[in-house]
mmCIF file of C-alpha atoms in Angstrom:
data_model
loop_
_atom_site.group_PDB
_atom_site.id
_atom_site.type_symbol
_atom_site.label_atom_id
_atom_site.label_comp_id
_atom_site.label_asym_id
_atom_site.label_seq_id
_atom_site.Cartn_x
_atom_site.Cartn_y
_atom_site.Cartn_z
ATOM 1 C CA UNK A 1 25.871 -149.951 -7.660
ATOM 2 C CA UNK A 2 23.096 -149.539 -10.217
ATOM 3 C CA UNK A 3 20.299 -147.058 -10.645
ATOM 4 C CA UNK A 4 17.110 -148.292 -12.344
ATOM 5 C CA UNK A 5 14.831 -145.956 -14.308
ATOM 6 C CA UNK A 6 11.677 -147.591 -15.700
ATOM 7 C CA UNK A 7 10.011 -145.662 -18.528
ATOM 8 C CA UNK A 8 6.491 -145.775 -19.987
ATOM 9 C CA UNK A 9 6.213 -144.101 -23.361
ATOM 10 C CA UNK A 10 3.642 -144.594 -26.098
ATOM 11 C CA UNK A 11 2.076 -147.556 -24.267
ATOM 12 C CA UNK A 12 5.384 -149.415 -23.939
ATOM 13 C CA UNK A 13 7.630 -150.000 -20.888
ATOM 14 C CA UNK A 14 11.402 -150.275 -20.964
ATOM 15 C CA UNK A 15 14.165 -149.540 -18.460
ATOM 16 C CA UNK A 16 17.414 -147.608 -18.312
ATOM 17 C CA UNK A 17 20.074 -149.046 -16.005
ATOM 18 C CA UNK A 18 22.902 -146.783 -14.903
ATOM 19 C CA UNK A 19 25.998 -148.620 -13.687
ATOM 20 C CA UNK A 20 27.428 -145.989 -11.369
ATOM 21 C CA UNK A 21 30.843 -147.629 -11.017
ATOM 22 C CA UNK A 22 31.436 -148.267 -14.728
ATOM 23 C CA UNK A 23 29.652 -145.012 -15.722
ATOM 24 C CA UNK A 24 27.609 -146.751 -18.420
ATOM 25 C CA UNK A 25 23.899 -146.663 -19.262
ATOM 26 C CA UNK A 26 22.112 -149.691 -20.639
ATOM 27 C CA UNK A 27 18.669 -150.018 -22.205
ATOM 28 C CA UNK A 28 16.616 -153.106 -21.328
ATOM 29 C CA UNK A 29 13.778 -153.294 -23.802
ATOM 30 C CA UNK A 30 11.823 -156.486 -24.486
ATOM 31 C CA UNK A 31 10.713 -155.260 -27.943
ATOM 32 C CA UNK A 32 13.815 -153.520 -29.293
ATOM 33 C CA UNK A 33 17.502 -154.345 -29.372
ATOM 34 C CA UNK A 34 18.406 -151.019 -31.009
ATOM 35 C CA UNK A 35 16.957 -147.541 -31.027
ATOM 36 C CA UNK A 36 13.993 -147.973 -33.350
ATOM 37 C CA UNK A 37 13.366 -144.359 -34.346
ATOM 38 C CA UNK A 38 14.743 -140.828 -34.241
ATOM 39 C CA UNK A 39 12.202 -140.042 -31.539
ATOM 40 C CA UNK A 40 13.500 -142.905 -29.390
ATOM 41 C CA UNK A 41 17.113 -141.820 -29.979
ATOM 42 C CA UNK A 42 16.131 -138.342 -28.752
ATOM 43 C CA UNK A 43 14.530 -139.872 -25.670
ATOM 44 C CA UNK A 44 17.713 -141.852 -25.006
ATOM 45 C CA UNK A 45 19.819 -138.690 -25.195
ATOM 46 C CA UNK A 46 17.418 -136.902 -22.846
ATOM 47 C CA UNK A 47 17.486 -139.801 -20.351
ATOM 48 C CA UNK A 48 21.295 -139.886 -20.496
ATOM 49 C CA UNK A 49 21.460 -136.193 -19.654
ATOM 50 C CA UNK A 50 19.036 -136.660 -16.721
ATOM 51 C CA UNK A 51 20.984 -139.641 -15.331
ATOM 52 C CA UNK A 52 24.261 -137.783 -15.740
ATOM 53 C CA UNK A 53 22.825 -134.804 -13.875
ATOM 54 C CA UNK A 54 21.736 -137.122 -11.018
ATOM 55 C CA UNK A 55 25.346 -138.324 -10.763
ATOM 56 C CA UNK A 56 26.558 -134.716 -10.542
ATOM 57 C CA UNK A 57 24.057 -133.986 -7.742
ATOM 58 C CA UNK A 58 25.377 -137.052 -5.908
ATOM 59 C CA UNK A 59 28.912 -135.657 -6.167
ATOM 60 C CA UNK A 60 30.257 -137.913 -8.939
ATOM 61 C CA UNK A 61 32.226 -136.271 -11.735
ATOM 62 C CA UNK A 62 30.462 -136.105 -15.090
ATOM 63 C CA UNK A 63 31.697 -138.217 -17.970
ATOM 64 C CA UNK A 64 30.329 -135.668 -20.428
ATOM 65 C CA UNK A 65 32.541 -133.149 -22.111
ATOM 66 C CA UNK A 66 30.863 -129.905 -23.071
ATOM 67 C CA UNK A 67 28.761 -130.459 -26.180
ATOM 68 C CA UNK A 68 29.696 -134.125 -26.541
ATOM 69 C CA UNK A 69 27.349 -136.931 -25.405
ATOM 70 C CA UNK A 70 29.703 -139.663 -24.246
ATOM 71 C CA UNK A 71 27.277 -141.392 -21.904
ATOM 72 C CA UNK A 72 24.698 -142.615 -24.403
ATOM 73 C CA UNK A 73 22.793 -145.817 -23.572
ATOM 74 C CA UNK A 74 23.796 -149.149 -25.015
ATOM 75 C CA UNK A 75 21.064 -151.659 -25.851
ATOM 76 C CA UNK A 76 21.437 -155.103 -24.288
ATOM 77 C CA UNK A 77 20.329 -158.103 -26.304
ATOM 78 C CA UNK A 78 17.749 -159.783 -24.076
ATOM 79 C CA UNK A 79 14.869 -162.206 -24.672
ATOM 80 C CA UNK A 80 11.918 -160.574 -26.418
ATOM 81 C CA UNK A 81 8.365 -160.542 -25.175
ATOM 82 C CA UNK A 82 6.065 -163.053 -26.904
ATOM 83 C CA UNK A 83 3.171 -160.590 -27.273
ATOM 84 C CA UNK A 84 2.308 -156.885 -27.316
ATOM 85 C CA UNK A 85 1.378 -156.468 -23.658
ATOM 86 C CA UNK A 86 3.988 -158.100 -21.364
ATOM 87 C CA UNK A 87 6.563 -155.286 -21.415
ATOM 88 C CA UNK A 88 5.702 -154.159 -17.864
ATOM 89 C CA UNK A 89 6.193 -157.705 -16.560
ATOM 90 C CA UNK A 90 9.676 -157.792 -18.130
ATOM 91 C CA UNK A 91 10.577 -154.464 -16.506
ATOM 92 C CA UNK A 92 9.408 -155.684 -13.073
ATOM 93 C CA UNK A 93 11.431 -158.853 -13.513
ATOM 94 C CA UNK A 94 14.628 -156.931 -14.335
ATOM 95 C CA UNK A 95 14.231 -154.694 -11.294
#
């Protein structure tokens, strides 16, 4: 089972995918294959905490240990968008 979380930030769309069974978070981003800034890394940590909290509310045990972020997203190497405005189309395709 997977949970999809599309994100719009600074005029760019990307998506977090939470694999509930494997307890992993992936980033699908048609412009970036790694976290491109400290701000983006902070957003990734925030999203990880939110997704982990959703799992707790659903009754799944957390993979986090107190003070240690062990459920940080991993970027997936996917085809890039050919322009500056198709990111939303890529997100819709992935969903």
